[in-house]
Coordinates of C-alpha atoms in Angstrom, one line a residue:
Chain A
M1 CA 13.6 -13.2 -26.3
T2 CA 11.3 -13.7 -24.4
E3 CA 12.6 -15.9 -22.2
H4 CA 15.4 -13.3 -20.8
L5 CA 12.1 -11.2 -19.7
P6 CA 12.7 -12.2 -16.0
V7 CA 16.3 -10.4 -15.9
L8 CA 15.5 -7.7 -18.1
I9 CA 12.5 -6.4 -15.9
I10 CA 14.9 -5.6 -13.4
A11 CA 18.1 -5.0 -15.4
V12 CA 16.5 -2.3 -17.8
P13 CA 15.6 0.3 -15.0
L14 CA 19.2 -0.2 -13.1
L15 CA 21.1 -0.4 -16.1
A16 CA 19.1 2.9 -16.8
A17 CA 20.1 4.3 -13.2
F18 CA 23.4 4.2 -14.4
V19 CA 22.9 5.6 -18.2
L20 CA 21.1 8.7 -16.7
P21 CA 23.8 11.1 -15.8
I22 CA 24.5 10.8 -19.7
V23 CA 21.1 10.9 -21.0
R24 CA 21.5 14.6 -19.1
I25 CA 24.4 15.6 -21.4
L26 CA 21.5 15.9 -23.7
G27 CA 19.2 17.3 -22.2
V28 CA 16.5 17.5 -20.4
I29 CA 13.3 16.3 -22.4
P30 CA 15.6 13.8 -24.1
R31 CA 16.3 12.8 -20.4
D32 CA 12.6 12.6 -19.4
I33 CA 12.0 11.0 -22.6
F34 CA 14.1 8.6 -21.5
V35 CA 13.0 7.9 -18.7
F36 CA 9.4 7.7 -19.2
S37 CA 10.3 4.4 -21.8
V38 CA 11.9 2.8 -19.5
F39 CA 9.3 3.1 -16.5
V40 CA 6.8 2.4 -19.9
A41 CA 9.0 -0.1 -21.4
V42 CA 8.7 -1.9 -17.5
N43 CA 4.8 -2.6 -17.6
V44 CA 4.9 -3.9 -20.9
M45 CA 7.4 -6.2 -20.2
L46 CA 5.8 -7.3 -16.7
M47 CA 1.9 -7.0 -18.0
S48 CA 3.3 -9.0 -20.9
L49 CA 4.0 -11.9 -18.9
I50 CA 0.0 -11.6 -17.2
P51 CA -1.6 -14.3 -20.3
D52 CA 1.3 -16.7 -19.2
I53 CA 1.5 -17.0 -15.5
C54 CA -2.6 -15.6 -14.6
I55 CA -4.4 -17.1 -17.3
Y56 CA -2.2 -20.8 -17.7
N57 CA -1.4 -20.5 -14.5
K58 CA 3.1 -21.1 -15.2
T59 CA 5.8 -20.4 -13.0
L60 CA 8.8 -18.8 -14.7
H61 CA 12.5 -20.0 -13.5
Y62 CA 15.6 -17.9 -14.7
V63 CA 18.4 -19.4 -13.6
L64 CA 21.4 -16.6 -13.5
G65 CA 24.4 -17.1 -15.7
A66 CA 23.6 -20.6 -16.5
A67 CA 23.6 -22.0 -20.8
S68 CA 20.1 -22.3 -20.6
P69 CA 18.4 -19.6 -18.4
S70 CA 15.5 -22.8 -17.3
T71 CA 18.4 -25.3 -16.0
L72 CA 17.7 -25.2 -12.6
T73 CA 20.1 -27.7 -11.0
P74 CA 23.8 -27.8 -12.9
E75 CA 24.8 -31.1 -14.1
G76 CA 26.3 -33.7 -11.3
L77 CA 24.5 -31.5 -8.3
A78 CA 21.5 -32.2 -6.9
F79 CA 21.1 -28.6 -5.0
P80 CA 21.0 -25.2 -7.5
I81 CA 24.0 -23.2 -7.0
R82 CA 23.4 -19.5 -8.9
I83 CA 20.5 -16.9 -8.1
V84 CA 16.8 -18.2 -9.6
L85 CA 15.0 -15.9 -9.6
K86 CA 11.6 -17.4 -10.2
I87 CA 7.5 -15.6 -11.2
D88 CA 4.6 -16.3 -10.0
G89 CA 1.2 -15.2 -9.7
F90 CA 2.0 -13.3 -6.4
S91 CA 5.6 -12.5 -7.1
L92 CA 3.8 -10.9 -10.8
L93 CA 1.0 -9.3 -8.7
M94 CA 3.2 -6.9 -6.9
A95 CA 5.4 -6.1 -9.5
V96 CA 2.8 -5.0 -11.9
F97 CA 1.0 -2.7 -9.2
S98 CA 5.1 -1.5 -8.3
A99 CA 5.6 -0.8 -11.2
I100 CA 1.9 0.9 -12.3
V101 CA 2.8 3.1 -8.8
G102 CA 6.5 3.9 -10.6
L103 CA 4.5 5.2 -13.9
V104 CA 2.8 7.2 -12.3
G105 CA 5.3 8.3 -9.6
F106 CA 7.1 9.8 -12.4
L107 CA 4.2 11.1 -14.5
Y108 CA 3.6 13.5 -11.3
S109 CA 7.0 14.1 -10.6
H110 CA 7.7 15.6 -13.8
K111 CA 7.3 19.2 -13.1
F112 CA 5.9 18.7 -9.7
V113 CA 9.5 18.4 -8.7
P114 CA 11.3 21.6 -9.8
E115 CA 14.6 21.7 -12.1
D116 CA 17.0 22.4 -9.7
G117 CA 20.1 20.8 -10.4
R118 CA 19.4 17.2 -8.4
K119 CA 16.3 16.6 -10.1
N120 CA 18.7 14.2 -12.1
Y121 CA 19.2 11.7 -8.7
Y122 CA 15.7 11.6 -7.4
V123 CA 14.7 9.9 -11.3
I124 CA 18.0 7.5 -10.8
L125 CA 16.6 7.3 -7.4
L126 CA 13.3 6.2 -8.3
L127 CA 14.4 3.9 -10.8
L128 CA 16.9 2.4 -8.2
M129 CA 13.7 2.5 -5.8
L130 CA 12.0 0.5 -8.8
V131 CA 14.3 -1.9 -9.1
G132 CA 14.0 -3.0 -5.2
M133 CA 10.9 -3.8 -5.1
I134 CA 10.7 -5.5 -8.6
G135 CA 13.5 -7.1 -7.0
L136 CA 13.1 -9.1 -4.3
E137 CA 9.3 -9.5 -5.9
F138 CA 11.1 -12.2 -8.2
T139 CA 13.7 -13.6 -6.6
N140 CA 14.2 -17.0 -5.3
D141 CA 16.9 -17.0 -2.9
L142 CA 17.6 -15.6 0.1
F143 CA 21.2 -13.7 0.1
N144 CA 19.8 -12.0 -3.5
F145 CA 16.2 -10.3 -1.6
F146 CA 18.3 -9.5 1.9
V147 CA 20.5 -7.7 -1.4
F148 CA 17.4 -6.1 -2.3
L149 CA 16.1 -5.0 -0.6
E150 CA 18.8 -2.6 0.8
I151 CA 18.1 -1.9 -2.4
L152 CA 15.6 -0.3 -1.1
S153 CA 15.7 0.7 1.8
I154 CA 18.7 3.2 1.2
S155 CA 17.1 4.9 -2.2
C156 CA 13.5 5.0 0.0
A157 CA 15.8 6.8 2.7
A158 CA 17.8 9.2 0.4
L159 CA 13.9 10.1 -1.7
V160 CA 12.9 11.0 2.2
A161 CA 15.6 13.2 2.5
F162 CA 15.3 15.1 -1.1
R163 CA 14.3 18.4 0.4
T164 CA 17.7 18.8 2.0
N165 CA 17.2 22.1 2.4
Q166 CA 13.7 21.9 4.8
K167 CA 14.6 21.0 8.5
H168 CA 12.7 18.2 8.6
P169 CA 13.3 15.7 5.8
P170 CA 17.0 15.1 6.4
Y171 CA 15.9 13.7 9.8
A172 CA 12.7 11.8 8.0
G173 CA 15.5 9.4 6.1
Y174 CA 18.2 9.0 8.8
K175 CA 15.4 7.6 11.0
Y176 CA 14.1 5.7 7.4
L177 CA 17.6 4.7 7.1
L178 CA 18.1 3.7 10.7
V179 CA 15.0 1.7 11.0
S180 CA 16.5 -0.1 7.7
S181 CA 19.3 -1.7 8.7
L182 CA 18.3 -2.0 11.6
A183 CA 15.7 -4.6 10.3
T184 CA 18.1 -5.7 7.4
S185 CA 20.5 -6.8 9.8
F186 CA 18.1 -9.0 12.0
F187 CA 16.8 -10.5 8.5
L188 CA 20.6 -10.6 7.8
L189 CA 20.4 -12.8 10.8
G190 CA 17.2 -15.2 10.2
V191 CA 19.3 -16.0 6.4
G192 CA 22.5 -16.6 8.2
L193 CA 20.4 -19.1 10.5
C194 CA 18.8 -20.8 7.5
Y195 CA 22.3 -21.2 5.4
A196 CA 24.3 -22.4 8.5
Q197 CA 21.6 -25.4 8.2
Y198 CA 20.9 -26.1 4.3
G199 CA 24.3 -24.6 3.5
S200 CA 21.8 -22.7 0.4
F201 CA 19.8 -19.6 0.3
N202 CA 17.4 -20.8 -2.7
M203 CA 14.3 -21.0 -1.0
D204 CA 12.6 -23.6 -3.0
Y205 CA 15.2 -25.5 -2.1
I206 CA 15.7 -24.8 1.7
N207 CA 11.4 -25.6 1.6
R208 CA 12.4 -29.2 0.7
M209 CA 14.8 -29.8 3.0
L210 CA 12.8 -28.1 6.3
N211 CA 13.5 -29.7 9.0
H212 CA 12.0 -27.9 11.1
S213 CA 14.1 -27.2 14.3
L214 CA 14.2 -24.8 16.4
L215 CA 17.0 -22.7 14.6
D216 CA 14.4 -22.6 12.0
R217 CA 12.1 -21.2 13.9
V218 CA 14.8 -18.5 16.0
A219 CA 15.5 -17.4 12.0
L220 CA 11.7 -17.5 10.5
V221 CA 11.7 -14.8 13.4
F222 CA 14.2 -13.0 12.7
M223 CA 13.6 -12.6 9.3
I224 CA 9.5 -11.8 9.6
I225 CA 9.2 -9.5 12.7
P226 CA 11.5 -7.0 10.8
L227 CA 9.6 -7.6 7.6
A228 CA 6.5 -6.1 9.4
M229 CA 8.1 -3.4 10.5
K230 CA 9.4 -2.3 7.6
A231 CA 5.8 -3.0 6.7
G232 CA 4.4 -0.3 9.4
A233 CA 2.8 -2.4 11.3
V234 CA 2.1 -1.5 14.6
P235 CA 4.0 -1.9 17.4
M236 CA 6.4 -1.5 15.0
H237 CA 4.6 1.7 12.6
M238 CA 5.8 4.4 14.5
W239 CA 8.7 5.4 12.0
V240 CA 5.6 5.4 9.6
A241 CA 3.8 9.1 10.3
D242 CA 7.6 10.5 10.3
T243 CA 8.3 9.7 7.4
Y244 CA 4.9 9.5 4.9
S245 CA 5.0 13.3 6.3
E246 CA 8.6 14.4 5.1
A247 CA 8.8 13.0 1.7
P248 CA 7.8 14.8 -1.4
A249 CA 4.2 13.1 -2.1
P250 CA 5.0 10.9 -5.5
V251 CA 8.1 9.5 -3.5
T252 CA 4.8 8.9 -0.5
A253 CA 3.1 7.2 -3.5
M254 CA 5.8 4.9 -4.1
L255 CA 7.1 3.9 -0.3
V256 CA 3.4 2.4 0.1
T257 CA 4.4 0.0 -2.2
A258 CA 7.5 -0.2 -1.1
S259 CA 6.4 -1.1 2.3
Q260 CA 3.3 -3.9 1.0
A261 CA 6.9 -5.4 -0.7
S262 CA 7.8 -5.9 3.1
L263 CA 4.6 -7.2 3.1
Y264 CA 5.1 -9.7 0.4
G265 CA 8.1 -10.3 2.0
V266 CA 6.4 -12.2 5.4
F267 CA 3.8 -13.8 3.1
R268 CA 6.0 -15.3 1.0
L269 CA 8.0 -16.0 3.6
S270 CA 5.6 -17.7 5.4
F271 CA 4.2 -19.7 2.7
T272 CA 6.4 -20.6 0.3
L273 CA 10.4 -20.7 2.8
F274 CA 8.3 -22.2 6.1
G275 CA 5.3 -23.8 4.4
N276 CA 4.8 -27.3 4.3
S277 CA 1.5 -28.5 3.7
T278 CA 2.5 -32.6 4.7
A279 CA 1.8 -34.3 7.6
N280 CA 5.2 -33.4 9.9
I281 CA 4.7 -29.9 10.1
S282 CA 6.3 -28.9 13.3
I283 CA 6.0 -24.9 13.1
N284 CA 2.1 -24.4 14.9
Y285 CA 0.6 -22.5 12.4
H286 CA -2.5 -21.5 14.6
T287 CA 0.1 -19.4 16.6
L288 CA 1.8 -17.8 13.5
G289 CA -1.4 -17.3 12.0
W290 CA -3.2 -15.2 15.2
I291 CA 0.4 -13.0 16.0
I292 CA -0.3 -12.2 12.1
I293 CA -4.2 -10.9 12.8
I294 CA -3.6 -9.7 16.2
L295 CA -0.5 -7.1 14.6
G296 CA -3.5 -6.7 12.0
V297 CA -5.9 -5.6 14.8
L298 CA -3.7 -3.8 16.2
S299 CA -2.3 -2.1 13.6
M300 CA -5.6 -1.2 12.0
F301 CA -7.4 0.1 15.4
I302 CA -4.0 1.9 16.3
G303 CA -3.8 3.7 12.8
V304 CA -7.4 5.0 12.6
T305 CA -7.5 5.8 15.8
M306 CA -4.5 8.1 15.9
A307 CA -5.0 8.5 12.3
L308 CA -8.5 11.1 13.8
V309 CA -6.8 13.5 15.8
Q310 CA -4.2 14.3 13.4
H311 CA -3.9 18.2 11.8
D312 CA -1.3 17.6 9.1
V313 CA -2.8 16.1 5.9
K314 CA -0.1 14.0 5.5
R315 CA 1.1 12.4 8.9
L316 CA -2.6 11.6 8.8
M317 CA -2.7 9.8 5.5
A318 CA 0.1 7.6 6.9
F319 CA -1.2 6.7 9.9
H320 CA -4.1 5.2 7.9
S321 CA -1.3 2.8 5.6
V322 CA -0.5 1.7 9.1
S323 CA -4.7 0.8 9.6
Q324 CA -4.8 -1.4 6.1
T325 CA -1.6 -3.0 6.6
G326 CA -4.1 -3.8 9.0
Y327 CA -6.2 -5.4 6.8
M328 CA -4.6 -7.2 5.3
L329 CA -2.6 -8.8 8.1
L330 CA -5.7 -9.5 9.0
G331 CA -7.6 -11.3 5.0
V332 CA -3.8 -13.1 4.7
G333 CA -3.6 -14.2 9.1
V334 CA -6.8 -16.1 8.9
G335 CA -5.6 -17.9 5.6
I336 CA -2.3 -18.5 7.8
A337 CA -4.2 -19.9 10.6
V338 CA -6.1 -22.1 9.7
Y339 CA -3.3 -23.5 6.5
A340 CA -2.5 -26.9 7.5
G341 CA -4.9 -27.3 9.9
H342 CA -5.8 -31.0 11.1
D343 CA -9.3 -30.4 9.1
G344 CA -7.4 -31.6 6.5
G345 CA -7.6 -27.9 4.9
A346 CA -11.6 -28.0 4.5
A347 CA -11.7 -24.5 6.8
F348 CA -9.1 -23.3 4.3
H349 CA -11.2 -24.1 2.4
Q350 CA -14.0 -23.4 3.6
Y351 CA -13.7 -19.4 4.5
G352 CA -9.5 -19.3 5.0
K353 CA -8.8 -19.0 1.2
L354 CA -10.9 -16.5 1.2
A355 CA -9.3 -14.6 3.4
M356 CA -6.4 -14.3 2.4
T357 CA -8.3 -13.1 -1.3
G358 CA -9.6 -10.5 0.3
G359 CA -6.0 -9.8 2.3
I360 CA -3.9 -10.1 -1.5
F361 CA -7.2 -8.0 -2.8
H362 CA -6.1 -5.2 -0.6
I363 CA -2.3 -4.8 -0.4
I364 CA -3.2 -4.3 -4.9
N365 CA -6.9 -1.8 -4.1
N366 CA -4.1 -0.3 -1.3
S367 CA -1.7 0.6 -3.4
M368 CA -4.1 2.7 -5.6
Y369 CA -6.3 4.7 -3.7
K370 CA -3.0 5.1 -0.9
G371 CA -1.6 6.6 -3.6
L372 CA -4.0 8.7 -5.0
L373 CA -4.4 10.1 -1.8
F374 CA -1.2 11.0 -1.1
L375 CA -1.0 12.4 -4.8
T376 CA -4.1 14.4 -3.6
A377 CA -2.4 15.5 -0.7
G378 CA 1.0 17.0 -2.9
V379 CA -1.9 19.4 -5.2
M380 CA -2.7 20.6 -1.3
V381 CA 0.7 21.2 0.1
R382 CA 1.5 22.9 -2.7
R383 CA -1.3 25.4 -3.1
F384 CA -1.4 26.3 0.7
G385 CA 2.4 26.1 1.1
T386 CA 1.4 23.7 4.8
A387 CA 0.2 20.4 5.5
N388 CA -1.5 21.5 8.4
L389 CA -5.7 21.1 7.8
D390 CA -6.7 24.5 10.2
R391 CA -4.4 26.6 6.9
M392 CA -6.3 25.4 4.3
I393 CA -9.9 26.0 3.1
G394 CA -12.2 26.0 -0.3
M395 CA -9.4 23.7 -3.2
A396 CA -12.7 22.6 -4.5
H397 CA -13.7 26.2 -5.3
R398 CA -10.3 25.8 -7.5
D399 CA -9.2 22.3 -8.1
V400 CA -13.0 20.6 -9.2
F401 CA -10.1 17.3 -10.6
T402 CA -8.4 17.5 -7.5
T403 CA -11.5 16.9 -5.6
I404 CA -13.0 15.0 -7.2
A405 CA -9.8 12.2 -7.3
F406 CA -9.9 12.6 -3.9
I407 CA -13.6 11.5 -3.3
V408 CA -12.4 8.5 -5.3
G409 CA -9.7 7.3 -2.9
A410 CA -11.7 8.8 0.2
L411 CA -15.0 6.2 -0.5
A412 CA -12.3 4.0 -1.6
I413 CA -10.6 3.7 1.6
A414 CA -13.5 3.7 3.5
G415 CA -14.7 0.6 1.7
I416 CA -17.8 2.5 0.0
P417 CA -19.2 0.8 -3.2
P418 CA -18.9 1.1 -6.3
F419 CA -15.0 1.7 -5.5
S420 CA -12.2 -0.6 -5.2
G421 CA -12.2 -0.6 -1.5
F422 CA -15.4 -1.8 -0.9
A423 CA -14.7 -5.3 -2.6
S424 CA -11.8 -6.0 -1.0
K425 CA -12.9 -5.0 2.8
L426 CA -16.8 -6.9 1.8
I427 CA -14.5 -10.2 1.0
I428 CA -12.9 -10.0 4.3
F429 CA -15.2 -9.4 6.8
E430 CA -17.3 -12.0 5.9
S431 CA -14.5 -14.4 5.6
V432 CA -13.4 -13.1 8.5
Y433 CA -17.1 -13.1 10.6
H434 CA -16.3 -17.6 10.0
F435 CA -13.0 -17.1 12.0
N436 CA -13.5 -15.2 14.3
P437 CA -17.2 -12.7 14.6
F438 CA -15.6 -9.9 16.7
L439 CA -12.5 -9.8 14.1
S440 CA -15.2 -8.5 11.2
V441 CA -17.0 -6.4 13.6
I442 CA -13.8 -4.5 14.6
A443 CA -12.6 -3.9 11.0
M444 CA -15.8 -2.4 10.3
F445 CA -15.7 -0.2 13.4
V446 CA -12.4 1.1 11.6
S447 CA -13.9 1.6 8.5
V448 CA -16.2 3.7 9.7
L449 CA -13.6 5.6 11.6
T450 CA -11.8 5.5 8.6
L451 CA -14.3 7.5 6.8
A452 CA -14.7 9.8 10.1
S453 CA -11.1 11.2 8.9
F454 CA -11.3 11.4 4.9
L455 CA -14.3 13.8 6.0
K456 CA -12.3 15.7 8.5
V457 CA -10.1 16.0 5.6
F458 CA -12.2 16.9 3.0
Y459 CA -14.1 19.4 5.2
G460 CA -10.5 21.5 6.5
A461 CA -9.5 21.6 2.6
F462 CA -11.9 21.3 0.4
L463 CA -15.0 23.2 1.6
G464 CA -15.6 26.9 2.8
P465 CA -15.4 30.1 1.2
E466 CA -12.4 30.2 -1.5
R467 CA -9.3 31.7 0.5
K468 CA -7.1 33.1 -2.4
D469 CA -5.1 35.1 0.1
L470 CA -3.9 31.7 1.9
L471 CA -3.3 29.8 -1.8
V472 CA 1.0 30.0 -2.0
D473 CA 0.6 28.5 -5.8
N474 CA -2.2 29.8 -7.9
N475 CA -1.1 28.4 -10.7
P476 CA -2.9 25.6 -13.2
L477 CA -2.0 22.0 -12.4
P478 CA 0.2 19.8 -14.8
H479 CA -0.7 17.9 -16.8
G480 CA 1.3 15.4 -15.5
M481 CA 0.0 15.8 -12.3
T482 CA -3.6 15.1 -13.3
A483 CA -2.5 12.3 -15.2
G484 CA -1.2 10.7 -12.9
M485 CA -4.1 10.8 -10.3
G486 CA -7.1 10.3 -13.5
I487 CA -4.6 7.0 -13.9
M488 CA -5.2 6.3 -10.2
C489 CA -8.7 6.8 -10.2
L490 CA -9.4 4.7 -13.2
F491 CA -7.9 1.5 -12.0
I492 CA -10.2 2.2 -8.5
L493 CA -13.3 1.8 -10.4
I494 CA -12.1 -0.9 -12.3
M495 CA -11.2 -2.9 -10.3
G496 CA -14.3 -1.1 -7.9
I497 CA -16.8 -2.6 -10.5
A498 CA -15.5 -5.7 -11.5
P499 CA -14.2 -7.4 -9.0
E500 CA -14.5 -10.9 -9.8
A501 CA -12.9 -10.6 -13.1
V502 CA -9.2 -9.3 -10.9
I503 CA -10.1 -12.3 -8.1
K504 CA -10.0 -14.7 -10.8
Y505 CA -7.3 -13.3 -13.4
L506 CA -4.7 -11.4 -11.1
I507 CA -5.3 -13.0 -7.1
D508 CA -6.8 -17.0 -8.1
P509 CA -3.0 -17.1 -9.8
A510 CA -0.7 -14.7 -6.3
I511 CA -2.5 -17.2 -4.3
A512 CA -2.1 -20.6 -6.0
G513 CA 1.6 -19.1 -6.9
L514 CA 1.4 -18.6 -2.4
V515 CA -0.3 -22.0 -1.5
K516 CA 0.3 -25.8 -1.6
I517 CA -2.9 -27.3 -0.4
L518 CA -4.7 -25.6 -3.1
Chain B
M1 CA -25.1 -14.0 -19.0
D2 CA -21.2 -15.3 -19.0
F3 CA -20.1 -12.0 -19.9
L4 CA -22.1 -10.4 -17.0
N5 CA -21.0 -13.2 -14.5
R6 CA -17.9 -11.8 -14.7
F7 CA -18.6 -8.4 -13.2
I8 CA -20.3 -9.8 -10.4
A9 CA -18.6 -11.0 -7.3
Q10 CA -19.9 -14.2 -7.4
N11 CA -17.8 -16.7 -3.9
T12 CA -18.3 -13.9 -1.7
G13 CA -21.7 -15.0 -1.3
I14 CA -23.7 -11.8 -0.4
L15 CA -25.6 -10.0 -3.4
W16 CA -22.5 -7.5 -4.8
Y17 CA -23.6 -6.5 -8.6
P18 CA -21.1 -3.2 -9.0
S19 CA -22.2 -2.2 -12.8
L20 CA -25.9 -3.4 -11.9
L21 CA -25.7 -1.2 -8.5
L22 CA -23.5 1.6 -11.2
G23 CA -26.4 1.5 -13.9
I24 CA -29.0 1.8 -11.4
L25 CA -27.2 4.7 -9.8
I26 CA -27.1 6.8 -13.5
I27 CA -30.9 5.9 -14.0
L28 CA -31.4 7.9 -10.3
V29 CA -29.0 10.8 -11.5
I30 CA -30.8 11.0 -14.8
V31 CA -33.8 10.7 -12.9
L32 CA -33.1 13.4 -10.9
T33 CA -31.9 15.6 -12.7
V34 CA -35.2 15.6 -15.4
W35 CA -37.2 15.9 -11.5
G36 CA -35.8 19.1 -11.0
R37 CA -34.9 20.8 -14.2
L38 CA -39.0 20.4 -13.8
F39 CA -40.1 21.1 -11.0
F40 CA -37.5 22.5 -8.6
R41 CA -37.5 26.2 -7.1
R42 CA -37.1 28.7 -10.3
D43 CA -36.4 31.5 -8.1
Y44 CA -32.4 30.9 -7.5
N45 CA -30.0 33.5 -8.4
K46 CA -26.6 32.8 -7.4
N47 CA -25.4 36.4 -7.3
S48 CA -27.1 37.4 -4.7
P49 CA -27.5 36.5 -0.6
Q50 CA -29.5 34.1 -0.9
V51 CA -26.8 31.2 -1.4
K52 CA -24.9 32.4 1.2
P53 CA -24.5 31.0 4.4
F54 CA -26.6 32.6 7.2
N55 CA -24.9 33.0 10.3
S56 CA -26.3 35.8 12.9
G57 CA -23.3 37.4 15.5
N58 CA -20.6 40.3 13.9
L59 CA -19.4 38.4 11.1
E60 CA -17.2 40.7 10.8
E61 CA -15.1 40.2 13.8
I62 CA -15.2 36.8 14.2
D63 CA -13.4 34.0 12.2
Y64 CA -17.2 31.7 11.6
N65 CA -15.4 28.5 9.9
I66 CA -14.8 26.4 12.8
A67 CA -10.9 24.6 11.8
S68 CA -10.6 21.2 10.7
S69 CA -9.1 20.4 14.2
N70 CA -12.4 20.8 16.1
L71 CA -13.9 17.8 14.3
F72 CA -14.8 14.7 16.9
W73 CA -13.7 16.7 19.8
G74 CA -15.9 14.7 21.3
F75 CA -14.5 11.4 20.7
R76 CA -11.2 12.6 21.3
K77 CA -11.8 13.3 25.3
A78 CA -13.7 10.5 25.5
L79 CA -10.7 9.1 24.5
E80 CA -8.3 11.6 26.4
S81 CA -6.7 8.9 28.6
Y82 CA -6.2 6.7 25.5
Y83 CA -5.0 9.0 23.0
A84 CA -2.2 10.8 26.6
V85 CA -0.3 7.3 26.0
M86 CA -0.8 6.9 21.8
I87 CA 0.6 10.1 21.9
S88 CA 3.2 10.0 24.4
S89 CA 4.2 6.3 22.7
H90 CA 4.6 8.4 19.2
S91 CA 7.7 10.8 20.9
G92 CA 9.4 10.5 17.4
D93 CA 12.6 9.3 19.5
L94 CA 14.4 7.0 17.4
N95 CA 15.0 5.1 20.9
D96 CA 11.8 5.0 21.6
Y97 CA 10.2 2.9 18.5
L98 CA 13.2 1.1 18.1
K99 CA 13.2 -1.1 21.5
W100 CA 9.1 -2.0 20.1
L101 CA 11.4 -4.5 17.8
A102 CA 13.1 -5.7 20.4
I103 CA 10.5 -6.1 22.8
S104 CA 8.5 -8.3 19.0
I105 CA 11.0 -10.0 18.9
A106 CA 11.5 -11.2 22.8
I107 CA 7.9 -11.9 22.3
C108 CA 8.3 -15.1 19.4
F109 CA 10.8 -15.6 21.7
L110 CA 8.8 -16.2 24.3
L111 CA 6.6 -17.9 22.1
I112 CA 9.0 -20.9 20.7
A113 CA 9.9 -21.5 24.6
G114 CA 6.9 -22.1 25.4
G115 CA 6.4 -24.2 22.7
L116 CA 3.3 -22.5 21.2
L117 CA 5.3 -21.1 18.0

């Protein structure tokens, strides 16, 4: 049974999504119990893989359709012909946090999304979103990656446009769909170029056969740039604010992890597909690293300065998502820039690996605190019926738990100890300083502006006198919403207080799964 | 001590002891609370005008709460030309957005043609 876990983690939510209309016939409560069980089951299955992969440093392979799931190459052939799922430290880390945010998103949605006859579709799309994220994080097959990227894009677009009774969400959903379609079309072009040369979609096989031709580099650009766009990197980030601000709050929290799944694709392709630590490497990793660093620095600065002048709380937070993506790109970009250098990996060992540690640590931190902040924004919009900060005031009198959750999220994103954002930012600042001190200074300045813009939200929405006349919803928060925010707070605090344990058991295995010159 | 080491971020090279800092914070909060209970003013009355903010002028006619959109006005004013470009580029028009994808890919191709990538 345990050898089939890799496929079950994808198949269970996928089948549950299709079975859901039948379960709904039994009633709303059986449906909710069923979906909750599926989310919990996926989390438990993923957690059960942590000892093998993160502690004993194993890599799991699962060959779909083979007589034995571990038979990578069929008899008589020297190359894999079936779809292979490959789970290493990095893919497991990303999948675990995608599943946790998925569970939180469902809990929060329980009463947040009304039972208006369409909630069934909403829950189905949530499950498909989870399938898309975990699928593309697990697969070792390029075409399969494209398929899961499409599943993810379509379910995200439908969820963004879910509130069709309002004016803007359908536009935002359409925008997301068009951006995603174009990005995945370019990605498919890159996949086609690889297949034309090597006759296989298997990433490990292509990596072994890679001759670093001109066509390979063109394929690299066609695959990485669209994924960077889907991750929300500047200058291709403009769609982020338009779509994040119109989606329901729990969907926005999951959109953050969906964007990070695209970021996972950037790092996975840079290292696992095109990475090669041998001496005859011809792709200039220094330039590739600098491209990612420049994208990162622009994302950090433009994201935060645009956030500072927003009056719509969800747009403000969406621009912060762009800014935080910049930190991740900066950390991993420095790792890539010194990877396969002419110094035999000395710079990589001295600070490159640490920069990657910070970048990847920041990915999981961001999924938690950014998700939490979007959930608190959901409460603000629910209370005041608007996302306009000028029309909010005094929430701290009424919603003490939400206020505490917002403070935790805001301090974490600004990099204030003892919350998780501080741990990852400190590692990024320190390691990037060895590479280029100026980059570190920019990163610190951006942190200050981040704190300033969240002070603006705190001042606008939470401080001031209590104004009951402005409230459109004065009911107590449903337990699901409180539980969702509580889980996020807990993770932020734990990862901030015990960063060394997180790095040792989750981040280091993730880097080991990506980089070959350890 | 091995157990304690797990809570210390050693590989950053900087003194960062989250558990120790948290312990100090808890002690500080306890000390401040006890100190406040013992020595702070006792004439505080929650249900009196003393807890209300003091604002001069005719409060009946003006809304004295500053809107959050007015915060950081100086910052925005100082970077007016930067924001003029930035806000116009976030037009909401999908054509504008997608052109940046084409430009980014084109720049990468130029780097390939120039032998830099």
